[in-house]
Coordinates of C-alpha atoms in Angstrom, one line a residue:
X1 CA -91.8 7.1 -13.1
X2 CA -90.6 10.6 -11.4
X3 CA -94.1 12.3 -10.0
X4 CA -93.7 16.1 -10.9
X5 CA -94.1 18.7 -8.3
X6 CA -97.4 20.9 -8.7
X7 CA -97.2 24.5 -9.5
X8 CA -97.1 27.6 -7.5
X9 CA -99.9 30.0 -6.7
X10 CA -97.7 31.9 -8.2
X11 CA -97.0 30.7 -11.3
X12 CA -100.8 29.5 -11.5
X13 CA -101.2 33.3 -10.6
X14 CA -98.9 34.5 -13.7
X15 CA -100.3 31.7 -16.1
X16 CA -103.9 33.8 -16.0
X17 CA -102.1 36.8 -16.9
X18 CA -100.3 35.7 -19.9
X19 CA -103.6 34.0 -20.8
X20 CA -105.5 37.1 -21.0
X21 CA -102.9 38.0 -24.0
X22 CA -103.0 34.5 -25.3
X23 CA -102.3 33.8 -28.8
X24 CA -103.8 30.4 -28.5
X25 CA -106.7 29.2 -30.5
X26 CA -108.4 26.1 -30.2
X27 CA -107.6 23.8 -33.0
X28 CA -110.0 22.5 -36.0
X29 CA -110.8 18.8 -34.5
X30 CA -114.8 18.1 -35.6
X31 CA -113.3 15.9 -38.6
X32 CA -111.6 13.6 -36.1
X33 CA -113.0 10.9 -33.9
X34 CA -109.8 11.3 -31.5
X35 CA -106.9 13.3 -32.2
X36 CA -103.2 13.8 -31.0
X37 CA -101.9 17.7 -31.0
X38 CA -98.3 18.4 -31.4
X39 CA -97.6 22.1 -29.4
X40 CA -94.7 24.3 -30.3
X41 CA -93.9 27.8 -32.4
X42 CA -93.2 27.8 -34.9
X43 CA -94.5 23.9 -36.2
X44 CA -95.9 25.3 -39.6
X45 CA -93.5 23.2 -41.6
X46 CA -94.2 20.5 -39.4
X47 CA -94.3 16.8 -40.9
X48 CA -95.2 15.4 -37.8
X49 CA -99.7 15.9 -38.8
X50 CA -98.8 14.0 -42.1
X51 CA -96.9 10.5 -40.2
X52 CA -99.7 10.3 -38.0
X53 CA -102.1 10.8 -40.8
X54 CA -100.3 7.7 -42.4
X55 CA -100.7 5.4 -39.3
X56 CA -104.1 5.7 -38.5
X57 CA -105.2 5.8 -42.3
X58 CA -103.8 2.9 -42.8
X59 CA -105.0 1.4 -39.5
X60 CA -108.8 2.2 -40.8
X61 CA -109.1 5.0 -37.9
X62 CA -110.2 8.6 -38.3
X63 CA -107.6 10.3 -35.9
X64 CA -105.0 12.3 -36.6
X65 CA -103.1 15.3 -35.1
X66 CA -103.3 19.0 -35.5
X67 CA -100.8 21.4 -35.2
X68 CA -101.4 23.8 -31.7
X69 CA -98.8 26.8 -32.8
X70 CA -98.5 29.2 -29.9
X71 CA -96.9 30.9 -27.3
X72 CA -99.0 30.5 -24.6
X73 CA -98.4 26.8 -23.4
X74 CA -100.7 27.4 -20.3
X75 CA -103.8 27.6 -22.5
X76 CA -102.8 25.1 -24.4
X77 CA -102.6 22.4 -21.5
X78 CA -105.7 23.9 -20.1
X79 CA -107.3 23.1 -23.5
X80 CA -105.2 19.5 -23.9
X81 CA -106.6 18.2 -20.4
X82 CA -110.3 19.6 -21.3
X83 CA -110.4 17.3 -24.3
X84 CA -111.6 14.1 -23.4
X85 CA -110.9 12.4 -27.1
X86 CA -107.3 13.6 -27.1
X87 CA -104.5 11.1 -27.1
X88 CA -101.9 12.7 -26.5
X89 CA -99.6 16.2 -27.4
X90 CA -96.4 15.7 -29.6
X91 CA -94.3 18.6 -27.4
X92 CA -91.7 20.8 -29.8
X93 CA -89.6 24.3 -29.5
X94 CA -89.5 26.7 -27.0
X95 CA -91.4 24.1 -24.8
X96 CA -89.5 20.8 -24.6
X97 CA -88.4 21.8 -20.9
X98 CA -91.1 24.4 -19.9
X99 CA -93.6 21.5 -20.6
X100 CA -92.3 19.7 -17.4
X101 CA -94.3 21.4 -14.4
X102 CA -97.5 20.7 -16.2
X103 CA -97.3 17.2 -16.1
X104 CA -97.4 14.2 -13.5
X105 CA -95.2 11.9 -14.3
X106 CA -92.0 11.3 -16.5
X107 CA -91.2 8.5 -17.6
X108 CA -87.5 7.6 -17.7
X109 CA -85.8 8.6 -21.0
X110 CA -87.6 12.0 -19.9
X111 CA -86.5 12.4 -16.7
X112 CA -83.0 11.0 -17.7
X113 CA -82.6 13.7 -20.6
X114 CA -84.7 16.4 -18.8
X115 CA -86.6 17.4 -22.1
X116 CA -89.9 16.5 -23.0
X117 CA -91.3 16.0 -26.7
X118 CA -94.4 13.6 -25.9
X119 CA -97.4 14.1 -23.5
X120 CA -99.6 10.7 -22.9
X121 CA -102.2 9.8 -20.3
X122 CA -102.8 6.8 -18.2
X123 CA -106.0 6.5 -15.8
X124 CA -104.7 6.6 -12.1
X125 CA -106.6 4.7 -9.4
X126 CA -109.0 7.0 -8.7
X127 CA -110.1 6.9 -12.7
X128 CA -108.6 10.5 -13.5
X129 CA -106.3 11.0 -16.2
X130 CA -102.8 11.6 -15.4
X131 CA -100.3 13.3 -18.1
X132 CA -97.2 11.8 -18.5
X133 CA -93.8 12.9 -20.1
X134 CA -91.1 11.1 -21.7
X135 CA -88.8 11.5 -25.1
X136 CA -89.3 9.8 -28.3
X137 CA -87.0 11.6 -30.2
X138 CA -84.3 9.4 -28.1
X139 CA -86.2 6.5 -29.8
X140 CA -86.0 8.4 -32.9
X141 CA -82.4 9.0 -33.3
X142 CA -81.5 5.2 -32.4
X143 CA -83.5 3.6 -34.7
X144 CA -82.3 6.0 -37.4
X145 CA -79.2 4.5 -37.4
X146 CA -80.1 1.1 -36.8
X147 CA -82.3 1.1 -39.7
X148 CA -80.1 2.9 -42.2
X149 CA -76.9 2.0 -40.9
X150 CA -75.4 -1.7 -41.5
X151 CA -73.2 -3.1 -38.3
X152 CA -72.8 -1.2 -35.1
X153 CA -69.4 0.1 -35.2
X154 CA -69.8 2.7 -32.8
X155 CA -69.7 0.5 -30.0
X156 CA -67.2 1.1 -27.0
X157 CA -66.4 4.1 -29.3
X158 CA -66.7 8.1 -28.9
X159 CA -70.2 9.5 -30.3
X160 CA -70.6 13.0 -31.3
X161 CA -73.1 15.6 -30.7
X162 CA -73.4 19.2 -32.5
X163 CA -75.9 21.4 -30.8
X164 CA -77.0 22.6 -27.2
X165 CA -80.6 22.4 -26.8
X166 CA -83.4 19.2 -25.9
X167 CA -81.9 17.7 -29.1
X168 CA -78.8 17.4 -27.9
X169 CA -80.1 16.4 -24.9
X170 CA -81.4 13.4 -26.6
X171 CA -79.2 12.7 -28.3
X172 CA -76.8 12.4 -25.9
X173 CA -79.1 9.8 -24.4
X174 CA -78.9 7.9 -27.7
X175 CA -76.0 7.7 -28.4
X176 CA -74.3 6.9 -24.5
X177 CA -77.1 4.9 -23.2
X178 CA -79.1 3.0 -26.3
X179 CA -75.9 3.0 -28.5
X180 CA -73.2 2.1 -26.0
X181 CA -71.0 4.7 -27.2
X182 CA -67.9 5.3 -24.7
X183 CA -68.0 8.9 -24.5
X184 CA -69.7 11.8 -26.0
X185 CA -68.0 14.7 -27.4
X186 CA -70.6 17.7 -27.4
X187 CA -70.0 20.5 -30.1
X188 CA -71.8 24.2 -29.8
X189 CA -71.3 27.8 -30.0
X190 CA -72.6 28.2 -26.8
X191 CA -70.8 27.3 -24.1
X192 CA -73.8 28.4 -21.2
X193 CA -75.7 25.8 -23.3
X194 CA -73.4 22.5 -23.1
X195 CA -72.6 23.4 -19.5
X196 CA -76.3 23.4 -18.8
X197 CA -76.8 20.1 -20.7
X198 CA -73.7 18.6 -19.0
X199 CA -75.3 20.0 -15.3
X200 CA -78.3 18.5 -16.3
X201 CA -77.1 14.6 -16.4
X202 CA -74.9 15.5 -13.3
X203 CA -77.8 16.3 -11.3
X204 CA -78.3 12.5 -12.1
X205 CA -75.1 11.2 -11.5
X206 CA -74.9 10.4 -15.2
X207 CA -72.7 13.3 -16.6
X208 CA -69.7 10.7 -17.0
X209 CA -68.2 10.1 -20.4
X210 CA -69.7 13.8 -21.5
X211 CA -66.7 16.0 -22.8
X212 CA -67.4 19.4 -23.9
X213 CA -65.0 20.1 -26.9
X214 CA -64.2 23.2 -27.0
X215 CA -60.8 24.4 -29.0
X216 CA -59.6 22.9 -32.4
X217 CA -56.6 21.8 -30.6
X218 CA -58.9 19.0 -28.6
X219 CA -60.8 17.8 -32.0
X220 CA -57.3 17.5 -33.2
X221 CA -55.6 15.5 -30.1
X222 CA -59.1 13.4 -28.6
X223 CA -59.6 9.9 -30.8
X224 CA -62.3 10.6 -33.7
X225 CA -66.0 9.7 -33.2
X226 CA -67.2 7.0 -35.2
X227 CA -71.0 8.6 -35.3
X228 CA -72.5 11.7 -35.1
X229 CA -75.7 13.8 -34.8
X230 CA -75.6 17.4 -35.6
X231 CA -79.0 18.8 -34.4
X232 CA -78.5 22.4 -35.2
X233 CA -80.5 25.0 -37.9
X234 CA -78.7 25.2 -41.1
X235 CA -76.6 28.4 -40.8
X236 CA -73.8 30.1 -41.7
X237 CA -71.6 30.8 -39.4
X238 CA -70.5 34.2 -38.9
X239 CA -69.5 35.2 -35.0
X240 CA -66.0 33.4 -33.5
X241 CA -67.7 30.9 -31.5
X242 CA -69.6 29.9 -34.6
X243 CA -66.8 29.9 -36.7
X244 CA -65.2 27.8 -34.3
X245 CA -67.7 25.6 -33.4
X246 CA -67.9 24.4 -37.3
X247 CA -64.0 24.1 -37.8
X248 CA -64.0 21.4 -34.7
X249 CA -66.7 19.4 -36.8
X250 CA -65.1 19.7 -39.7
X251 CA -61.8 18.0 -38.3
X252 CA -63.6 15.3 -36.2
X253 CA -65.0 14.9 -39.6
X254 CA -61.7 14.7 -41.7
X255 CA -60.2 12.8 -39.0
X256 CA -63.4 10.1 -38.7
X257 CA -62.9 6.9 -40.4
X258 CA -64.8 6.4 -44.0
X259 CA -68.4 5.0 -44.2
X260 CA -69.1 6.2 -40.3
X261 CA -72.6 7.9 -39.9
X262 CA -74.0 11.0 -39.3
X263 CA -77.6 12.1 -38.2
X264 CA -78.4 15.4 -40.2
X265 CA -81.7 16.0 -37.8
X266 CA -82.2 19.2 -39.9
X267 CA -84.4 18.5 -43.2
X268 CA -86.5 22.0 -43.2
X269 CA -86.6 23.6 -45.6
X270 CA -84.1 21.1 -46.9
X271 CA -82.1 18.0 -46.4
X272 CA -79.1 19.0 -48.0
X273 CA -77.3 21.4 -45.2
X274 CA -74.0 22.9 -45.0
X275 CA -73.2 20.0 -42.4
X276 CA -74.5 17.0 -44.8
X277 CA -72.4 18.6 -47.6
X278 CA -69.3 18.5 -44.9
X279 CA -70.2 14.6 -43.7
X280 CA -70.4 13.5 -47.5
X281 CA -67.2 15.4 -48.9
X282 CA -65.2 14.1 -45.9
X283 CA -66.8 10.4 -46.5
X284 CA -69.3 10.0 -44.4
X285 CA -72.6 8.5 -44.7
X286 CA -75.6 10.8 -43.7
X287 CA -78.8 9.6 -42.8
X288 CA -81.4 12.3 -43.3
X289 CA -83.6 14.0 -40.0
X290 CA -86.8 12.5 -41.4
X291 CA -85.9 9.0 -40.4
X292 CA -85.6 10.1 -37.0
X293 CA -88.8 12.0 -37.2
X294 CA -90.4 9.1 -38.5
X295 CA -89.2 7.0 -35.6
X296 CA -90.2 9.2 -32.8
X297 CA -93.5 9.7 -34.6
X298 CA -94.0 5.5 -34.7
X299 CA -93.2 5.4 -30.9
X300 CA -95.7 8.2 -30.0
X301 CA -98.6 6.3 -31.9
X302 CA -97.8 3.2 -29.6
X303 CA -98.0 5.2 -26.1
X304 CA -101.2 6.8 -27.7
X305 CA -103.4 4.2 -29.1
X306 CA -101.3 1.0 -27.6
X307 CA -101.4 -0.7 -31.4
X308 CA -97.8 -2.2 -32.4
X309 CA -96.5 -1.1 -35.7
X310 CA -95.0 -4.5 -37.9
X311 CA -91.9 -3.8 -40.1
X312 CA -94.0 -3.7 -43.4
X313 CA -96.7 -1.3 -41.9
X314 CA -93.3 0.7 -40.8
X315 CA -91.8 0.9 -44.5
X316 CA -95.1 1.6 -45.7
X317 CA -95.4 4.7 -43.8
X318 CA -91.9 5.7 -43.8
X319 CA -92.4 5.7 -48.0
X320 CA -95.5 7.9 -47.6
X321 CA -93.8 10.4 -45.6
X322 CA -90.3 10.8 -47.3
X323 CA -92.8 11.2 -50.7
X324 CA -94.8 13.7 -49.3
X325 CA -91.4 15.1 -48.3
X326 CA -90.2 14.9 -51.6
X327 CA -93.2 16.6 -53.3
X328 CA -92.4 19.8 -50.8
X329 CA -89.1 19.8 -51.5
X330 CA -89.8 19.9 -55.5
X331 CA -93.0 23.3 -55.0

């Protein structure tokens, strides 16, 4: 594990001021004997609370997590290493990366993709608690398609990855180093984005195999990708880069061979995107965000209470989520 640097007077310094504005408040947590917290803004929608509602009720355990939405992530890890029943913090937008100086340690899939969406705690020598960072969601997007997908064609083959941010990040982890695809063809309207995502693995000496794609003429002359995660909000797009940015999926798409898989992570406020609708119609199969979700959400629960998840308590929760899912989707 990497130890992470303490912060600055300075920052300590600016951290008090923004707190005296803080929009934080301390969550509702009475009804709970120990609880997880899952920090971000905005996480309203969030289906995170009701999978971990489904583990421990069904492991006989009155825990749970509670949403922490706010901008003020100071407070909130103030407040996180104050309470001495928490497990853990699920870690979401803007803070995936700003998380990082607040913790100890990373573990390696967070140090390796250089965003953060799980805080745990292990008891150092001297007894104290120390909070550590990795990435689940790399755990997330991998067993999506392993249990959804049947054979592991993507092997030795180029991945693809739509999107800029810490889930692309991951994904780009997923896909290269869990997958064993060959390359990794990243896909955004931003340009400053994949460059920093790109910088980031080459700090590491692991930027190798990552191509930015860039012009329509590339999508049309590199070999296809044989899988695919688009981890991007369902928008229209309306400005060049946008424009272009969709026309290079769709011809990795059309180009792709039949039956190869996709990872729609977006399922708010529903599953069935402008991208899924391009995967499907150019032959595709899709495998919905909420798998992923479900998977990162099963690996948390393991770092924070330590209790292995069978493949029949997996289905079981998995079905409780994707009907709770369901219901929302029919209101």
């Amino acid at each position: 594990m990497a130890t992470i640097p303490h912060i600055s007077k300075a920052a300590s310094l600016h951290e008090k001021q923004v707190r005296s504005k803080s929009n934080f408040a301390e969550p509702s947590v009475l009804h709970l004997d120990r609880r997880a917290y899952l920090v971000g803004n905005p996480i309203a929608h969030s289906q995170s609370p009701t999978l971990h509602h489904a583990i421990y009720s069904s492991m006989g355990k009155r825990w749970g997590q509670v949403l922490a939405e706010t901008d003020d992530l100071a407070a909130f890890m103030q407040y996180l290493k104050s309470d001495t029943r928490s497990m853990g913090s699920g870690v979401t937008m803007p803070f995936k990366v700003a998380v990082i100086p607040y913790l100890d340690e990373l573990e390696a899939a967070g140090q390796a993709v250089g965003a953060i969406n799980t805080i745990f705690y292990r008891n150092g020598p001297d007894g104290r608690r120390r909070y550590i960072g990795t990435n689940t969601d790399v755990i997330g997007i991998r067993d999506a398609f392993l249990n959804n997908v049947t054979g592991e064609s993507w092997r030795g083959r180029p991945g693809l990855v739509v999107g800029g941010g810490g889930t692309c990040r991951a994904a780009v982890y997923a896909l290269r180093d869990l997958l064993g695809c060959s390359t990794v063809y990243i896909v955004n309207r931003d340009k400053a984005e994949v460059d920093s995502v790109i910088m980031e693995y080459a700090s590491k000496g692991s930027a190798q195999g990552l191509i930015h794609v860039a012009t329509v003429q590339e999508a049309r002359s590199l070999p296809p990708p044989s899988i695919a995660v688009s981890a991007v909000p369902d928008f229209a797009p309306t400005t060049t880069s946008e424009l272009t940015a969709r026309q290079i999926l769709q011809i990795f798409l059309q180009r792709g061979a039949a039956g190869s898989p996709l990872l729609e992570m977006c399922y708010h406020p529903s599953p069935d995107t402008a991208i899924s609708t391009l995967a499907n119609n150019a032959g595709w199969q899709v495998v919905g965000g909420i798998e992923a979700m479900i998977g990162q959400g099963l690996a948390q629960a393991r770092l924070w209470t330590g209790v292995e998840i069978d493949d029949h308590l997996r289905q079981s929760i998995s079905q409780k989520v994707k009907d709770v899912q369901a219901q929302r989707h029919k209101l």
